[in-house]
CSV table of C-alpha atoms in Angstrom, one decimal:
chain,number,residue,atom,x,y,z
A,1,UNK,CA,-27.9,3.5,-8.4
A,2,UNK,CA,-25.5,3.5,-11.6
A,3,UNK,CA,-23.9,0.4,-10.7
A,4,UNK,CA,-22.9,-0.4,-14.5
A,5,UNK,CA,-21.9,2.6,-14.8
A,6,UNK,CA,-20.2,3.0,-11.4
A,7,UNK,CA,-18.0,-0.8,-11.7
A,8,UNK,CA,-16.2,0.4,-14.9
A,9,UNK,CA,-15.4,3.4,-13.8
A,10,UNK,CA,-13.5,1.4,-10.6
A,11,UNK,CA,-12.1,-0.6,-12.7
A,12,UNK,CA,-10.7,2.3,-15.0
A,13,UNK,CA,-9.9,3.9,-11.7
A,14,UNK,CA,-8.3,1.0,-10.1
A,15,UNK,CA,-5.3,0.9,-13.6
A,16,UNK,CA,-4.5,4.3,-12.7
A,17,UNK,CA,-1.5,4.8,-11.6
A,18,UNK,CA,-1.0,5.9,-8.0
A,19,UNK,CA,0.3,5.0,-4.7
A,20,UNK,CA,-1.3,2.2,-4.2
A,21,UNK,CA,-0.4,0.2,-7.3
A,22,UNK,CA,2.9,1.0,-7.1
A,23,UNK,CA,3.5,-0.4,-3.9
A,24,UNK,CA,1.5,-3.5,-4.9
A,25,UNK,CA,3.8,-4.1,-8.1
A,26,UNK,CA,7.0,-3.0,-5.7
A,27,UNK,CA,5.9,-5.0,-2.7
A,28,UNK,CA,5.6,-8.3,-5.3
A,29,UNK,CA,8.8,-8.0,-7.5
A,30,UNK,CA,10.6,-7.2,-4.7
A,31,UNK,CA,9.2,-10.4,-2.3
A,32,UNK,CA,6.8,-12.5,-4.7
A,33,UNK,CA,3.1,-12.4,-5.3
A,34,UNK,CA,1.9,-13.9,-2.1
A,35,UNK,CA,3.3,-10.7,0.1
A,36,UNK,CA,1.8,-8.2,-2.8
A,37,UNK,CA,-1.8,-10.0,-2.3
A,38,UNK,CA,-1.3,-9.8,1.8
A,39,UNK,CA,-0.7,-5.9,1.3
A,40,UNK,CA,-3.3,-5.6,-1.3
A,41,UNK,CA,-5.5,-7.1,1.1
A,42,UNK,CA,-4.8,-5.0,3.3
A,43,UNK,CA,-5.2,-1.7,1.1
A,44,UNK,CA,-8.8,-2.9,-0.2
A,45,UNK,CA,-9.8,-3.7,3.6
A,46,UNK,CA,-8.9,0.5,4.2
A,47,UNK,CA,-10.6,1.2,1.4
A,48,UNK,CA,-14.0,-0.4,3.1
A,49,UNK,CA,-12.5,1.4,6.0
A,50,UNK,CA,-13.3,4.5,4.2
A,51,UNK,CA,-16.1,4.2,2.9
A,52,UNK,CA,-18.1,3.7,6.2
A,53,UNK,CA,-16.6,6.4,7.3
A,54,UNK,CA,-18.3,8.7,4.4
A,55,UNK,CA,-21.4,6.4,4.5
A,56,UNK,CA,-21.5,7.7,8.4
A,57,UNK,CA,-20.3,11.4,7.2
A,58,UNK,CA,-17.6,11.1,10.0
A,59,UNK,CA,-15.2,11.8,6.3
A,60,UNK,CA,-17.2,14.7,5.6
A,61,UNK,CA,-15.9,16.7,9.0
A,62,UNK,CA,-12.8,16.1,8.6
A,63,UNK,CA,-12.2,16.9,5.1
A,64,UNK,CA,-13.9,20.4,6.5
A,65,UNK,CA,-12.0,21.0,9.3
A,66,UNK,CA,-8.2,21.7,7.9
A,67,UNK,CA,-6.5,20.9,11.2
A,68,UNK,CA,-8.2,17.3,11.3
A,69,UNK,CA,-7.4,16.8,7.5
A,70,UNK,CA,-4.0,17.6,7.8
A,71,UNK,CA,-3.3,15.5,11.6
A,72,UNK,CA,-4.7,12.5,9.9
A,73,UNK,CA,-2.5,13.4,6.8
A,74,UNK,CA,1.0,13.9,8.0
A,75,UNK,CA,0.3,11.0,10.6
A,76,UNK,CA,0.4,8.5,7.4
A,77,UNK,CA,3.7,11.2,6.2
A,78,UNK,CA,5.2,9.8,9.6
A,79,UNK,CA,3.9,6.5,9.7
A,80,UNK,CA,5.4,6.0,5.6
A,81,UNK,CA,8.7,7.5,6.7
A,82,UNK,CA,9.7,5.4,9.4
A,83,UNK,CA,8.7,2.5,7.7
A,84,UNK,CA,11.2,3.5,5.2
A,85,UNK,CA,13.8,4.9,7.0
A,86,UNK,CA,13.4,1.6,9.3
A,87,UNK,CA,13.6,-0.8,6.6
A,88,UNK,CA,17.1,0.8,5.7
A,89,UNK,CA,18.7,0.9,9.0
A,90,UNK,CA,17.6,-2.7,10.0
A,91,UNK,CA,18.9,-3.6,6.4
A,92,UNK,CA,22.1,-2.4,6.8
A,93,UNK,CA,22.5,-3.9,10.2
A,94,UNK,CA,21.3,-7.2,8.3
A,95,UNK,CA,24.0,-6.8,6.3
A,96,UNK,CA,27.2,-5.7,8.9
A,97,UNK,CA,25.8,-9.0,10.7
A,98,UNK,CA,25.7,-11.6,8.1
A,99,UNK,CA,29.1,-10.0,7.0
A,100,UNK,CA,30.7,-10.6,10.4
A,101,UNK,CA,28.8,-14.1,10.7
A,102,UNK,CA,30.8,-15.1,7.3
A,103,UNK,CA,33.9,-14.3,8.3
A,104,UNK,CA,33.3,-16.5,11.0
A,105,UNK,CA,32.3,-18.8,8.9
A,106,UNK,CA,28.8,-20.0,11.3
A,107,UNK,CA,26.2,-18.8,8.1
A,108,UNK,CA,25.4,-19.6,4.7
A,109,UNK,CA,24.9,-16.9,2.3
A,110,UNK,CA,21.8,-16.2,2.7
A,111,UNK,CA,18.6,-16.0,0.3
A,112,UNK,CA,15.8,-14.4,-0.8
A,113,UNK,CA,13.2,-16.5,2.0
A,114,UNK,CA,15.7,-14.8,4.3
A,115,UNK,CA,14.4,-11.1,3.2
A,116,UNK,CA,10.9,-13.0,2.6
A,117,UNK,CA,10.8,-13.5,6.6
A,118,UNK,CA,11.5,-9.9,7.2
A,119,UNK,CA,8.0,-9.2,5.4
A,120,UNK,CA,5.0,-11.2,7.4
A,121,UNK,CA,2.0,-11.3,6.0
A,122,UNK,CA,-0.5,-10.5,9.5
A,123,UNK,CA,2.1,-7.0,9.4
A,124,UNK,CA,1.8,-6.5,5.1
A,125,UNK,CA,-2.2,-6.4,5.5
A,126,UNK,CA,-1.9,-4.1,8.7
A,127,UNK,CA,0.4,-1.8,6.7
A,128,UNK,CA,-1.8,-1.3,3.5
A,129,UNK,CA,-5.0,-0.9,6.2
A,130,UNK,CA,-2.9,1.7,8.0
A,131,UNK,CA,-2.2,3.1,4.6
A,132,UNK,CA,-5.3,3.9,3.6
A,133,UNK,CA,-6.3,4.7,6.6
A,134,UNK,CA,-3.8,7.5,7.4
A,135,UNK,CA,-4.9,9.3,3.7
A,136,UNK,CA,-7.3,11.2,4.2
A,137,UNK,CA,-7.4,12.0,0.3
A,138,UNK,CA,-8.9,9.1,-0.1
A,139,UNK,CA,-12.2,10.4,1.9
A,140,UNK,CA,-12.3,13.3,0.0
A,141,UNK,CA,-12.0,11.1,-3.3
A,142,UNK,CA,-15.3,9.8,-2.0
A,143,UNK,CA,-17.1,11.8,-1.3
A,144,UNK,CA,-16.0,13.4,-5.0
A,145,UNK,CA,-17.2,10.2,-7.0
A,146,UNK,CA,-19.9,8.6,-5.2
A,147,UNK,CA,-22.6,11.5,-5.9
A,148,UNK,CA,-22.1,10.9,-9.4
A,149,UNK,CA,-23.7,7.6,-9.5
A,150,UNK,CA,-26.3,8.1,-6.4
A,151,UNK,CA,-30.3,8.8,-6.5
A,152,UNK,CA,-30.5,11.7,-3.9
A,153,UNK,CA,-34.0,10.4,-3.5
A,154,UNK,CA,-32.7,6.9,-2.4
A,155,UNK,CA,-30.9,5.2,0.8
A,156,UNK,CA,-27.6,6.9,0.4
A,157,UNK,CA,-25.9,5.8,3.2
A,158,UNK,CA,-26.9,2.0,2.7
A,159,UNK,CA,-26.1,2.9,-1.3
A,160,UNK,CA,-22.4,3.9,-0.8
A,161,UNK,CA,-21.9,1.3,1.7
A,162,UNK,CA,-22.8,-1.3,-1.4
A,163,UNK,CA,-20.9,1.6,-4.1
A,164,UNK,CA,-17.5,1.6,-1.6
A,165,UNK,CA,-17.8,-3.0,-1.6
A,166,UNK,CA,-17.8,-2.6,-5.3
A,167,UNK,CA,-15.3,-0.7,-5.1
A,168,UNK,CA,-13.0,-2.7,-2.9
A,169,UNK,CA,-14.1,-5.5,-4.7
A,170,UNK,CA,-12.5,-4.5,-8.3
A,171,UNK,CA,-9.7,-2.8,-6.6
A,172,UNK,CA,-8.5,-6.2,-5.6
A,173,UNK,CA,-9.0,-8.1,-8.7
A,174,UNK,CA,-7.2,-5.5,-10.1
A,175,UNK,CA,-4.2,-5.4,-8.0
A,176,UNK,CA,-4.2,-9.5,-7.8
A,177,UNK,CA,-3.3,-8.8,-11.8
A,178,UNK,CA,-0.8,-6.4,-10.9
A,179,UNK,CA,1.0,-8.8,-7.8
A,180,UNK,CA,0.7,-12.0,-10.1
A,181,UNK,CA,2.3,-10.6,-12.8
A,182,UNK,CA,5.1,-8.1,-10.9
A,183,UNK,CA,5.6,-11.2,-8.7
A,184,UNK,CA,6.9,-13.6,-11.9
A,185,UNK,CA,8.8,-10.6,-13.2
A,186,UNK,CA,10.7,-10.5,-9.9
A,187,UNK,CA,11.6,-14.1,-9.9
A,188,UNK,CA,13.2,-13.0,-13.2
A,189,UNK,CA,15.4,-10.4,-11.7
A,190,UNK,CA,18.4,-12.1,-10.5
A,191,UNK,CA,20.4,-8.6,-9.0
A,192,UNK,CA,17.6,-8.2,-6.6
A,193,UNK,CA,17.7,-12.0,-5.1
A,194,UNK,CA,19.7,-12.0,-1.6
A,195,UNK,CA,19.9,-8.2,-1.9
A,196,UNK,CA,18.3,-6.7,1.5
A,197,UNK,CA,19.7,-3.6,1.2
A,198,UNK,CA,18.9,-2.6,-2.7
A,199,UNK,CA,15.4,-3.9,-1.8
A,200,UNK,CA,15.2,-1.5,1.2
A,201,UNK,CA,16.5,1.3,-0.7
A,202,UNK,CA,14.1,0.4,-3.4
A,203,UNK,CA,11.3,0.1,-0.7
A,204,UNK,CA,12.1,3.9,0.8
A,205,UNK,CA,12.2,5.7,-2.6
A,206,UNK,CA,8.5,4.7,-3.5
A,207,UNK,CA,7.3,5.6,-0.1
A,208,UNK,CA,9.4,8.8,-0.6
A,209,UNK,CA,7.4,9.1,-3.7
A,210,UNK,CA,3.7,8.5,-2.0
A,211,UNK,CA,4.9,11.0,0.6
A,212,UNK,CA,5.6,13.9,-2.4
A,213,UNK,CA,1.8,12.7,-3.6
A,214,UNK,CA,0.2,12.9,-0.2
A,215,UNK,CA,1.9,16.3,0.4
A,216,UNK,CA,1.7,18.2,-3.1
A,217,UNK,CA,-0.7,16.5,-5.3
């Protein structure tokens, strides 16, 4: 098993612009480092799921079956579309409610903290898992990547699990760095603070980009 070469490849791949790193960056800018890190934990947990699937040989069956592959893919597209549209709808309803309450002098101006309470850490973690689990291209990617670093004469399932764990650890490290930097930049972006609708529309745009990547890349 070419572990050193794999670690170098994993670092370069984790730094490559793609849906996962874009989502971590956006979440951290809009909601702070902690939320971005919680999402990153979910995404890397999804990586571990696909590692197990590849090691057990299930991924090869899914990739080889167009019906199963497309079923998983379109389930992921539907999930992302739901997240984006429901986020905009909830933000609009929240804005209308707060506007009415301000006129009644019952509530104060919302702060950025009120935006963060809409994104509990557990929900973000589960969202990250779902996004990777419902992306069959991750399994396809692993099926293409792992054989380049495995010895066919070795214990392939065990070594696949090891490579998956290494890939998850490297990815989490890179995403944590991205979350720290983008979270800091988000604190300086005053035009986002407290603007629930603007944040929701930005998130919808990111989800639509990821949907396009899933469908056409």
